[in-house]
C-alpha cells in the first residue's frame, strides 16, 4: 500500500504541475488595466476574402447579411436601441437548438453551436470559441468582426460594448434568451459606464426574420415561441422504466430530498433534458435530442408541468397521474406552456423560497425572464440539484449504455469496412454527404435506434481542420486515398446515447501524419488509464491528454471531453474537460463522458479520436478518505492500426491498446454471432449485419501490435 500511495501522490503532483504550466502559458500578458485594449487585439484578424475584392475567392458557404442587418438596425432605431445582443439560445438555454430558433444564425450566417452577436448602428461583431474560429471566418461576410475571446467571454463582450458606446446609451436583448446570471453580469458591468441593459417586450430579430422582404432560398420559418409554429406539434411520449431504471415518482422524491437539504421550498426547472429525465418523458422538439419543451415548478408538495396541450396525450396524463390528483400521493398538474410567466408568480406565493438554477457546465440555468417572475426576497440561486442525479447512471442505464454502444459498433463496423473497400479499390465514388447519409442509414437499422444524436461530421482533407465541420452541397468533398477522413457521429437509442470519433486514411499517410496520429492516441490512452482521487476535478486532468502534443509544440482548440446522457443530450452536465475552465466539476462513479483529443492543421486535415468512458470506483482508499477512481471504455470501435507508430508508445500504452482491441473483438464478434444465430442464411432482418466485410475488417483492425 505504501508504494501504491506514493505512486498516486506522484501522479497527482505531475497533474498539478502540468496543469499549472499550461494555465500559465495561456494567460494573456496584458494587464487588467488594459482590458479594453486586449479586446481589440484580435479585431483586425485577417478575415478570409475581406475585403471582397482582395483577390481571394469568397467561401462558397458565406452568407450575405447586408439586408437583414439593415432591417435590424432600422428596428433598433425605432426602439431607441444603440446596441442589440443576439444569443444562440432558445427559451430554455438549450445548447443545440433547431434552425427555426437560431436567431444568431439568421442574423450572421454563422451556424456553430456557440457564439454571441452584437449589432450597433455601424458595427456587427461575433464572439465564438476555438472550435469555430475557422468555420466563422468562412461563414461570416465582411461586415462582421470575428472576436477570439480569452477565458472570460462575458467580460470581453461587455468591455467591447463599453468601448463602442457612450454614457447614456441603451443596450437591449430578449430576456427569455439569456440566462439570468449572464444578464446580471452584463447589466452590472455596463452600469459602471452609465450604459443601460434593457429587456424588450418583443424580439427585434423575429420581426426582421419573418419579413417578406428577406430573401433566402434556405431560410427556415422563425418560431418565436413554441406555440407560433405552423407545424403541428408532435406529442410527448413515455420513456419506459425498463430503459429509465427508476420511476419518475422516485426521482421526484430524490429532488425533494435535495431541496430539503438546501433548505428551499421549490425549484423551477427549465432545462429540457432535466425535465425529460425527471418525468421519464421524451419528445421531438429539439433536433437529434429526444426532448419536449416545457417548464416544471416542483415544490415539496406540488408538481406543475407547463407544456403545449397538443403534446399531452392520454397516455402521458395517465403516466403522470394528472387526472388522479385526489387519489395519488404524487401527481403532475398540466398547464399551458404560455401560462408559465403568469402562473409562476402565483405559485411562488405559497412558498417561502424558490431555487432558480444558475448556469453550470452545459446547463444554461433559468432565463432572466423566468428569474424576474419570482419575488426578489424568495429567490435562491445555485446549480440545479437535478444535474448530478441525472448524470449518475443507475444500473439499468449503465447496461443500456453498454448495449447502445455495442449496437453502434456493429453499425460502424459494417459501414467502415464497406467504405474502406470501395474507396481503396475504386469500386464506387464516395463523398462527405454520401458518408453522412449512409452511416445514418446503417445506424437506423439497429434495435431501439431513434436517429442520430447530432449531425454527423464527415470531414475529408482540409475540411477536417474545421473542428465542428458539417458537410453541405457547397463544401462537399470527394473522398479518396490522399488524406485523412474524420468521422464524428453518434446515435440515440432508447437504452442509451452514443458519440464516437475515429480518423481514417485509405492511402499511405506520411511519417509525420502517423506521428501526430500516434501522439493524439497516446494522449487518449493516458487519460483512459488515469487513476486519481475523487478530489481531483475535470479541469485538472485535461492536460493528461495534451502532453504528447505539447512535447512537439502542438495543441488543439477545444475541450478534451464532455458528459453524455442516456437517451438524452449528447453533451450533458457536469463533466467538461477544459484546461482553461474556471468552473471545476468532480467525477462520480457511473458518470459517462468522452475522451477526445485531436489535432488540426489549417487547410490540410484534422485528427480526432473520441471514446466514451465510464467512471468507476476502484475500491481503493487512502488515509485522507479519498476514493480512487478510474475509467473503463464503453465505445467498441478499433483505432486505425496502420496509422500507429508503436515504437513511440510505452509498454503501458501498448498493453492498454491491445487489451482494448481484444475487448472490442470479443464483444463485437459475440454480437455478430448472436445476430447470425437469430438470422440464419436466407433470413434477413433490420438487425442483421449489412455487409460481409465487417468481420474480416474487425479482425484485421484488432490484431495485437507487438509490444
XYZ file of C-alpha atoms in Angstrom:
707
model
C 0.000 0.000 0.000
C 2.818 2.462 0.727
C 4.332 2.050 -2.723
C 0.908 2.415 -4.294
C 0.132 5.530 -2.260
C 3.484 7.068 -3.205
C 2.827 6.393 -6.882
C -0.577 8.028 -6.714
C 0.854 11.014 -4.869
C 3.482 11.485 -7.576
C 0.805 11.180 -10.247
C -1.279 13.907 -8.581
C 1.740 16.210 -8.316
C 2.520 15.689 -12.016
C -1.069 16.504 -12.950
C -0.943 19.663 -10.845
C 2.395 20.835 -12.247
C 1.401 20.191 -15.851
C -1.893 22.000 -15.416
C -0.268 25.000 -13.750
C 2.272 25.285 -16.570
C -0.438 25.064 -19.212
C -2.577 27.629 -17.441
C 0.364 29.979 -17.004
C 1.163 29.700 -20.708
C -2.420 30.542 -21.625
C -2.714 33.702 -19.513
C -2.591 36.907 -21.516
C 0.332 39.153 -20.545
C -1.885 42.220 -20.944
C -2.531 43.860 -17.599
C -6.056 44.077 -16.231
C -5.965 47.846 -16.597
C -5.552 47.329 -20.326
C -8.543 45.007 -20.675
C -10.218 47.219 -23.249
C -7.072 47.203 -25.382
C -6.884 43.408 -25.204
C -10.396 43.188 -26.555
C -9.255 44.892 -29.742
C -6.062 42.929 -30.281
C -7.856 40.386 -32.468
C -10.453 42.657 -34.039
C -8.310 43.144 -37.108
C -7.865 39.405 -37.576
C -7.166 38.747 -41.257
C -10.614 37.737 -42.440
C -10.625 35.414 -45.413
C -11.574 37.225 -48.650
C -12.102 40.524 -46.841
C -12.486 42.983 -48.377
C -14.265 41.023 -51.116
C -12.001 42.402 -53.864
C -8.690 41.413 -52.224
C -8.016 38.677 -54.773
C -9.100 35.735 -52.606
C -12.021 33.564 -53.609
C -15.055 34.137 -51.421
C -16.036 30.993 -49.461
C -18.954 29.181 -51.067
C -20.879 28.946 -47.769
C -20.629 32.649 -46.886
C -23.971 34.395 -46.264
C -24.709 37.955 -47.390
C -26.231 39.617 -44.317
C -26.486 43.164 -45.682
C -30.259 43.240 -45.960
C -31.025 41.655 -42.612
C -28.513 43.868 -40.777
C -30.010 46.953 -42.414
C -33.519 45.944 -41.357
C -32.397 45.055 -37.820
C -30.758 48.457 -37.451
C -33.977 50.153 -38.559
C -35.863 48.175 -35.896
C -33.240 49.204 -33.336
C -33.707 52.860 -34.262
C -37.470 52.608 -33.841
C -36.949 51.004 -30.418
C -34.306 53.597 -29.455
C -31.646 50.906 -29.014
C -27.949 51.640 -29.577
C -26.766 48.027 -29.452
C -28.633 44.726 -29.699
C -27.327 41.415 -28.359
C -28.324 38.248 -30.234
C -27.534 34.977 -28.484
C -27.651 31.474 -29.934
C -30.011 30.277 -27.188
C -33.679 29.380 -27.051
C -36.078 29.943 -24.143
C -34.503 27.011 -22.260
C -30.840 27.864 -22.929
C -30.513 24.649 -24.928
C -27.039 24.084 -26.365
C -28.038 22.638 -29.750
C -31.184 24.362 -30.963
C -33.303 23.968 -34.081
C -32.618 26.265 -37.070
C -36.060 27.865 -36.712
C -34.992 29.222 -33.315
C -31.411 30.199 -34.120
C -31.681 33.957 -34.367
C -27.926 34.432 -34.226
C -27.513 32.153 -37.242
C -30.133 34.128 -39.158
C -28.524 37.488 -38.406
C -24.912 36.453 -39.026
C -24.927 33.329 -41.200
C -22.774 31.524 -38.615
C -24.081 28.015 -37.849
C -21.865 26.970 -34.933
C -23.445 25.953 -31.643
C -21.568 28.539 -29.565
C -21.453 32.273 -30.137
C -22.996 35.662 -29.411
C -23.564 38.513 -31.858
C -23.700 42.238 -31.084
C -25.026 44.754 -33.598
C -24.690 48.550 -33.327
C -25.504 51.243 -35.863
C -22.141 50.765 -37.565
C -20.668 47.512 -36.289
C -21.547 43.813 -36.328
C -19.406 41.610 -34.066
C -19.453 37.907 -33.254
C -17.770 36.075 -30.373
C -17.223 32.320 -30.544
C -14.830 29.752 -29.106
C -11.832 27.908 -30.519
C -13.885 25.102 -32.048
C -15.406 27.533 -34.514
C -12.703 30.066 -35.458
C -12.140 28.613 -38.923
C -15.835 27.980 -39.530
C -16.852 31.501 -38.519
C -14.140 33.012 -40.694
C -15.610 31.151 -43.662
C -19.292 31.831 -42.968
C -19.285 35.469 -41.772
C -19.333 38.050 -44.540
C -17.028 41.040 -44.453
C -19.450 43.210 -42.491
C -18.674 41.134 -39.412
C -15.774 41.369 -36.999
C -14.749 37.986 -35.593
C -13.633 38.110 -31.986
C -11.483 35.475 -30.328
C -12.304 35.585 -26.625
C -9.982 34.580 -23.846
C -11.033 32.826 -20.678
C -13.889 35.209 -19.802
C -16.125 35.711 -22.804
C -18.718 37.665 -20.803
C -16.214 40.339 -19.783
C -14.973 40.710 -23.357
C -18.473 41.394 -24.678
C -19.304 43.957 -22.032
C -15.890 45.612 -22.348
C -16.360 45.911 -26.085
C -19.779 47.487 -25.596
C -18.374 49.992 -23.120
C -15.660 50.994 -25.560
C -18.048 51.203 -28.541
C -20.883 53.100 -26.824
C -21.250 56.317 -24.838
C -22.686 57.040 -21.379
C -26.462 57.074 -21.527
C -26.633 54.639 -24.450
C -29.051 51.747 -24.371
C -28.268 48.053 -24.974
C -31.131 45.582 -25.399
C -31.717 41.845 -25.658
C -34.517 39.307 -25.331
C -34.685 38.342 -21.623
C -36.123 34.918 -22.488
C -32.977 34.033 -24.449
C -30.317 34.978 -21.874
C -29.586 33.200 -18.607
C -30.221 35.335 -15.557
C -26.641 35.209 -14.275
C -25.237 36.296 -17.635
C -27.823 39.074 -17.858
C -26.952 40.355 -14.386
C -23.228 40.296 -15.197
C -23.780 42.291 -18.368
C -26.112 44.733 -16.641
C -23.785 45.376 -13.713
C -20.701 45.716 -15.902
C -22.368 48.149 -18.294
C -23.903 50.221 -15.485
C -20.406 51.213 -14.355
C -20.144 53.191 -17.606
C -23.698 54.541 -17.338
C -24.892 52.224 -20.136
C -28.230 50.500 -19.633
C -29.252 46.956 -20.492
C -32.980 46.753 -21.169
C -35.353 43.853 -21.719
C -37.523 44.492 -24.760
C -41.053 43.036 -24.835
C -40.552 41.780 -28.406
C -37.604 40.192 -30.166
C -36.315 42.524 -32.883
C -34.787 39.673 -34.889
C -38.121 37.859 -35.138
C -39.763 40.801 -36.876
C -36.932 41.007 -39.395
C -36.776 37.239 -39.898
C -40.412 36.893 -40.916
C -40.391 39.976 -43.127
C -41.257 39.018 -46.696
C -38.505 41.319 -47.986
C -35.808 38.999 -46.666
C -34.851 36.684 -49.491
C -33.156 33.372 -48.836
C -33.601 30.054 -50.555
C -32.967 28.104 -47.372
C -34.463 30.416 -44.723
C -36.499 28.445 -42.159
C -39.669 29.970 -40.767
C -38.928 31.685 -37.465
C -40.543 30.059 -34.442
C -40.599 32.957 -31.978
C -42.200 30.751 -29.342
C -43.381 27.199 -29.027
C -46.957 27.952 -29.994
C -46.252 30.083 -33.051
C -45.015 27.453 -35.476
C -47.384 26.392 -38.233
C -46.224 22.798 -37.937
C -48.433 20.517 -35.883
C -46.709 19.798 -32.547
C -45.541 16.220 -32.159
C -46.758 14.641 -28.921
C -44.573 13.745 -25.973
C -44.175 10.085 -25.118
C -43.350 7.965 -22.087
C -39.793 6.741 -21.595
C -40.395 3.275 -20.202
C -38.950 2.419 -16.806
C -37.395 -0.644 -18.464
C -34.924 1.836 -20.000
C -35.044 4.610 -17.371
C -34.366 2.239 -14.497
C -36.228 4.380 -11.976
C -39.827 5.542 -11.572
C -40.416 9.245 -12.035
C -42.065 9.360 -8.618
C -38.814 8.159 -7.050
C -36.878 10.808 -8.951
C -39.233 13.493 -7.629
C -38.599 12.160 -4.140
C -34.834 12.392 -4.653
C -35.103 16.009 -5.852
C -37.312 16.939 -2.905
C -34.721 15.458 -0.575
C -32.113 17.730 -2.185
C -34.395 20.730 -1.757
C -34.793 19.991 1.944
C -31.017 19.635 2.273
C -30.599 23.072 0.699
C -33.437 24.463 2.850
C -35.527 25.702 -0.076
C -39.210 25.052 -0.718
C -39.338 24.747 -4.501
C -37.336 24.727 -7.726
C -38.125 25.956 -11.226
C -36.800 23.535 -13.858
C -36.368 24.980 -17.339
C -33.559 22.831 -18.785
C -35.193 20.369 -21.166
C -33.063 17.288 -20.512
C -33.689 17.699 -16.771
C -37.462 17.747 -17.347
C -37.245 14.691 -19.612
C -35.157 12.803 -17.042
C -37.290 13.841 -14.067
C -40.662 12.795 -15.509
C -39.495 9.904 -17.723
C -40.924 11.612 -20.786
C -39.356 12.293 -24.154
C -40.322 14.349 -27.181
C -39.366 15.634 -30.616
C -38.965 19.374 -30.093
C -35.171 19.536 -30.447
C -33.279 18.130 -33.408
C -31.283 14.983 -32.521
C -32.275 15.115 -28.836
C -35.483 13.435 -27.581
C -36.718 16.454 -25.645
C -40.074 18.154 -25.178
C -40.360 21.874 -24.491
C -41.755 22.732 -21.108
C -41.214 24.182 -17.652
C -41.635 22.488 -14.272
C -42.431 24.009 -10.895
C -41.576 21.440 -8.215
C -42.242 22.138 -4.528
C -42.315 19.838 -1.538
C -45.995 19.097 -2.137
C -46.767 20.063 -5.731
C -45.608 19.496 -9.316
C -46.761 21.629 -12.239
C -45.738 20.974 -15.855
C -46.142 23.806 -18.374
C -46.403 22.311 -21.854
C -48.335 22.792 -25.075
C -51.658 20.970 -24.624
C -51.364 19.356 -28.063
C -48.306 17.453 -26.876
C -50.071 15.844 -23.924
C -51.720 12.552 -24.873
C -53.962 10.426 -22.715
C -51.009 8.105 -22.170
C -48.919 10.977 -20.827
C -51.698 12.094 -18.481
C -52.060 8.509 -17.248
C -48.304 8.218 -16.796
C -48.156 11.436 -14.742
C -51.334 10.711 -12.716
C -52.611 14.069 -13.976
C -56.275 13.078 -13.710
C -55.916 11.352 -10.342
C -54.516 14.032 -8.081
C -57.200 13.308 -5.492
C -56.212 9.630 -5.205
C -52.461 9.533 -5.959
C -49.851 10.789 -3.460
C -47.798 12.260 -6.334
C -49.308 13.720 -9.489
C -48.330 16.288 -12.095
C -50.650 19.194 -12.867
C -50.559 20.103 -16.563
C -50.890 23.738 -17.620
C -50.433 25.634 -20.887
C -46.843 26.426 -21.887
C -47.533 30.153 -22.293
C -49.005 30.415 -18.782
C -45.636 29.957 -17.082
C -44.756 33.660 -16.771
C -48.076 34.488 -15.119
C -48.525 31.331 -13.033
C -45.040 31.142 -11.504
C -45.649 34.361 -9.610
C -48.874 32.891 -8.185
C -47.285 29.537 -7.309
C -44.450 31.354 -5.524
C -46.959 32.950 -3.158
C -47.394 29.599 -1.399
C -43.690 29.036 -0.627
C -41.025 30.935 1.261
C -38.129 30.296 -1.144
C -37.641 29.191 -4.755
C -34.420 27.787 -6.197
C -33.641 29.299 -9.600
C -30.869 27.188 -11.183
C -27.794 29.075 -12.340
C -25.616 28.309 -15.345
C -23.455 25.250 -14.760
C -21.482 23.361 -17.405
C -23.901 22.665 -20.289
C -26.959 23.583 -18.222
C -27.924 27.149 -19.035
C -29.988 27.809 -15.921
C -33.187 29.844 -15.928
C -33.606 32.836 -18.209
C -33.724 36.382 -16.902
C -37.420 36.461 -17.858
C -38.138 33.467 -15.583
C -35.910 34.928 -12.864
C -37.989 38.120 -12.828
C -41.256 36.218 -12.181
C -40.131 35.270 -8.656
C -40.120 37.985 -5.945
C -36.589 39.053 -5.066
C -36.896 38.057 -1.397
C -37.790 34.472 -2.351
C -35.053 33.880 -4.930
C -32.286 31.391 -4.189
C -29.703 30.628 -6.855
C -27.326 27.687 -7.309
C -26.769 24.912 -9.873
C -29.750 22.634 -10.401
C -29.948 19.711 -7.959
C -31.041 17.528 -10.882
C -27.662 17.726 -12.624
C -25.780 15.204 -10.502
C -28.801 12.948 -10.053
C -29.224 12.691 -13.830
C -25.514 12.286 -14.594
C -25.147 9.356 -12.176
C -26.488 6.475 -14.245
C -28.327 3.692 -12.420
C -27.623 0.007 -13.084
C -30.224 -0.230 -15.849
C -28.849 2.853 -17.581
C -25.260 1.587 -17.284
C -26.205 -1.667 -19.002
C -28.234 0.257 -21.561
C -25.273 2.481 -22.418
C -23.123 -0.605 -22.969
C -25.748 -2.153 -25.223
C -26.242 1.047 -27.207
C -22.523 1.374 -27.851
C -22.277 -2.250 -28.912
C -25.043 -1.779 -31.487
C -23.303 1.382 -32.599
C -20.072 -0.561 -33.058
C -21.793 -3.044 -35.380
C -23.188 -0.210 -37.491
C -19.746 1.391 -37.763
C -18.045 -1.945 -38.458
C -20.473 -2.611 -41.309
C -20.109 0.875 -42.712
C -16.361 1.494 -42.411
C -15.474 -1.922 -43.838
C -17.601 -1.153 -46.906
C -16.292 2.396 -47.244
C -12.648 1.369 -46.980
C -13.030 -1.415 -49.523
C -14.814 0.736 -52.093
C -12.506 3.749 -51.747
C -9.316 1.691 -51.899
C -10.454 -0.406 -54.844
C -12.172 2.442 -56.653
C -15.425 0.485 -56.875
C -17.663 3.443 -56.154
C -17.262 7.176 -55.625
C -17.842 8.434 -52.103
C -18.179 11.985 -50.855
C -18.834 13.518 -47.443
C -22.588 13.850 -47.861
C -22.873 10.247 -49.003
C -20.953 9.172 -45.882
C -23.375 11.112 -43.663
C -26.473 9.714 -45.364
C -25.245 6.118 -45.487
C -23.895 5.983 -41.926
C -27.172 7.406 -40.612
C -28.978 4.637 -42.515
C -26.756 1.929 -41.000
C -27.452 3.232 -37.501
C -31.187 3.441 -38.171
C -31.241 -0.329 -38.735
C -30.094 -1.055 -35.178
C -32.513 -2.166 -32.452
C -34.084 0.715 -30.488
C -32.421 3.391 -32.609
C -34.225 6.730 -32.730
C -31.922 8.646 -35.052
C -28.562 10.417 -34.755
C -27.517 12.144 -31.534
C -26.142 15.104 -33.520
C -25.495 15.979 -37.148
C -22.857 13.581 -38.407
C -19.462 15.113 -39.130
C -17.729 13.624 -42.172
C -14.701 15.772 -42.974
C -12.155 14.878 -45.631
C -8.776 16.546 -46.020
C -8.880 20.338 -45.416
C -12.472 20.170 -44.175
C -11.227 18.115 -41.221
C -9.342 21.169 -39.942
C -12.711 22.851 -39.263
C -13.312 21.311 -35.845
C -17.113 21.072 -35.981
C -17.448 20.963 -39.745
C -20.788 19.964 -41.247
C -20.734 18.981 -44.939
C -23.018 20.866 -47.285
C -23.663 20.869 -51.014
C -21.296 23.836 -51.318
C -18.411 22.337 -49.299
C -18.834 18.633 -50.125
C -15.570 16.836 -50.975
C -14.964 13.560 -52.788
C -13.154 11.029 -50.580
C -10.066 9.299 -51.935
C -6.813 7.868 -50.600
C -4.886 11.154 -50.431
C -5.725 12.409 -46.933
C -7.455 11.812 -43.613
C -11.187 11.251 -43.247
C -12.552 12.295 -39.840
C -15.948 10.847 -38.882
C -17.603 12.099 -35.680
C -21.066 10.625 -35.208
C -23.487 9.207 -32.683
C -26.883 7.664 -32.211
C -29.919 7.994 -29.986
C -31.170 4.643 -28.704
C -33.948 4.019 -26.214
C -31.308 2.437 -23.980
C -28.525 4.988 -24.411
C -26.803 7.776 -26.335
C -23.564 7.324 -28.284
C -20.825 9.596 -29.630
C -17.677 8.274 -31.307
C -14.937 9.748 -33.477
C -12.355 7.871 -35.499
C -9.944 9.158 -38.133
C -9.045 7.077 -41.196
C -6.594 7.188 -44.086
C -7.310 4.914 -47.039
C -3.933 5.527 -48.671
C -0.352 5.980 -47.477
C -0.073 8.532 -44.689
C 3.228 10.343 -44.284
C 5.530 9.597 -41.385
C 4.679 12.976 -39.836
C 0.953 12.305 -40.134
C 1.411 8.937 -38.427
C 3.450 10.580 -35.682
C 0.731 13.138 -34.980
C -1.991 10.469 -35.043
C 0.064 8.430 -32.568
C 0.552 11.424 -30.270
C -3.194 12.013 -30.221
C -3.774 8.333 -29.471
C -1.162 8.327 -26.693
C -2.958 11.212 -25.004
C -6.304 9.439 -25.299
C -4.836 6.291 -23.763
C -3.109 8.150 -20.926
C -6.409 9.737 -19.983
C -8.263 6.428 -20.216
C -5.745 4.738 -17.897
C -5.643 7.503 -15.301
C -6.120 6.580 -11.634
C -6.881 9.534 -9.379
C -8.590 10.510 -6.109
C -12.133 11.832 -6.340
C -10.920 15.206 -5.046
C -9.368 15.917 -8.471
C -11.737 17.844 -10.771
C -12.172 17.662 -14.535
C -10.175 20.816 -15.329
C -7.077 19.218 -13.779
C -6.925 16.109 -15.957
C -7.414 17.671 -19.403
C -3.647 18.230 -19.637
C -3.036 14.470 -19.474
C -4.466 14.092 -22.975
C -2.451 17.034 -24.364
C 1.008 16.241 -23.004
C 2.332 14.319 -26.017
C 1.170 17.058 -28.384
C 2.659 19.696 -26.084
C 6.044 17.986 -26.239
C 6.000 18.548 -30.018
C 4.743 22.132 -29.746
C 1.208 21.202 -30.802
C -2.240 21.719 -29.259
C -5.949 21.826 -30.117
C -8.605 24.495 -29.551
C -11.360 22.514 -27.864
C -12.012 20.701 -24.637
C -10.962 17.101 -24.241
C -14.255 15.693 -23.003
C -17.921 16.170 -22.183
C -20.554 14.289 -20.247
C -23.109 12.271 -22.204
C -26.715 11.416 -21.353
C -28.798 8.255 -21.506
C -31.264 8.770 -24.370
C -30.836 12.472 -23.694
C -28.342 15.144 -24.739
C -25.059 14.138 -26.302
C -23.467 16.918 -24.207
C -24.531 16.501 -20.586
C -23.522 18.327 -17.430
C -21.464 18.388 -15.329
C -18.282 16.975 -16.894
C -16.314 19.333 -19.141
C -12.631 18.560 -19.597
C -11.430 22.086 -20.395
C -7.970 23.066 -19.300
C -8.741 26.806 -19.078
C -12.114 26.459 -17.387
C -12.659 28.375 -14.163
C -15.549 26.099 -13.180
C -14.381 22.721 -11.835
C -16.602 19.638 -11.725
C -15.969 16.482 -9.726
C -16.316 12.964 -11.088
C -18.674 10.399 -9.610
C -18.938 6.668 -10.321
C -21.250 5.911 -13.256
C -20.750 9.242 -14.927
C -20.156 8.755 -18.656
C -18.009 11.181 -20.651
C -15.924 11.486 -23.792
C -12.152 11.231 -24.143
C -11.404 13.117 -27.391
C -8.054 14.769 -28.018
C -7.238 15.907 -31.553
C -5.042 17.956 -33.825
C -5.995 20.251 -36.722
C -3.735 21.651 -39.423
C -5.473 24.501 -41.248
C -6.118 23.845 -44.948
C -4.700 20.314 -44.602
C -6.505 17.862 -42.303
C -7.923 17.084 -38.879
C -7.397 14.180 -36.491
C -9.683 13.394 -33.558
C -10.128 10.199 -31.552
C -13.183 10.022 -29.295
C -14.083 7.190 -26.952
C -16.815 7.231 -24.316
C -15.572 6.260 -20.845
C -17.455 5.235 -17.736
C -16.225 6.436 -14.349
C -15.648 3.509 -11.980
C -14.834 3.247 -8.274
C -11.592 1.280 -7.947
C -12.353 0.375 -4.318
C -9.104 1.941 -3.183
C -8.874 4.476 -0.377
C -6.098 6.385 1.308
C -5.685 7.835 4.748
C -7.425 11.094 3.897
C -10.610 9.267 2.995
C -10.480 9.939 -0.737
C -11.849 7.301 -3.063
C -9.763 6.471 -6.099
C -11.480 6.499 -9.458
C -10.632 5.177 -12.883
C -12.257 4.752 -16.260
C -13.445 1.910 -18.460
C -14.152 2.261 -22.189
C -17.692 1.835 -23.466
C -17.105 2.629 -27.138
C -16.283 -0.565 -29.056
C -14.645 0.734 -32.250
C -10.974 -0.031 -33.046
C -8.335 2.588 -33.758
C -6.547 2.676 -37.111
C -3.580 0.334 -36.687
C -1.961 1.418 -39.972
C -1.529 4.932 -38.547
C 0.082 3.877 -35.243
C 3.845 4.131 -34.693
C 4.204 1.520 -31.960
C 7.833 2.419 -31.227
C 6.703 5.848 -29.963
C 4.451 4.322 -27.319
C 5.247 2.997 -23.863
C 4.653 -0.614 -22.901
C 1.768 0.515 -20.674
C 0.116 2.329 -23.572
C 0.617 -0.628 -25.894
C -0.839 -3.014 -23.331
C -3.955 -0.856 -22.943
C -4.328 -0.618 -26.733
C -4.027 -4.363 -27.258
C -6.324 -5.099 -24.326
C -8.864 -2.620 -25.702
C -8.752 -4.133 -29.170
C -9.154 -7.593 -27.671
C -12.203 -6.337 -25.754
C -13.631 -4.815 -28.949
C -13.033 -8.044 -30.867
C -14.568 -10.195 -28.149
C -17.715 -8.100 -27.709
C -18.426 -7.206 -31.326
C -17.735 -10.710 -32.648
C -20.067 -12.125 -29.992
C -22.755 -9.646 -31.064
C -22.289 -10.552 -34.732
C -22.555 -14.250 -33.881
C -25.686 -13.644 -31.828
C -27.290 -11.859 -34.734
C -26.266 -14.591 -37.132
C -27.948 -17.192 -34.936
C -31.109 -15.110 -34.846
C -30.972 -14.574 -38.596
C -29.634 -17.724 -40.309
C -28.710 -17.690 -44.029
C -31.700 -16.913 -46.192
C -33.390 -14.888 -43.467
C -32.790 -11.156 -43.137
C -33.856 -8.579 -40.591
C -33.181 -4.992 -39.724
C -30.581 -6.027 -37.141
C -28.539 -8.436 -39.246
C -25.083 -7.294 -40.342
C -25.402 -5.421 -43.629
C -22.050 -6.307 -45.203
C -19.910 -9.408 -45.411
C -16.760 -7.359 -44.857
C -17.414 -6.366 -41.256
C -15.886 -9.412 -39.560
C -12.671 -9.551 -41.643
C -12.228 -5.790 -41.193
C -12.744 -6.066 -37.443
C -10.299 -8.958 -37.080
C -7.709 -7.074 -39.098
C -8.031 -3.854 -37.094
C -7.915 -5.600 -33.709
C -4.806 -7.713 -34.296
C -2.384 -7.310 -31.377
C 0.503 -4.963 -32.089
C 3.948 -6.102 -30.917
C 4.939 -4.651 -27.555
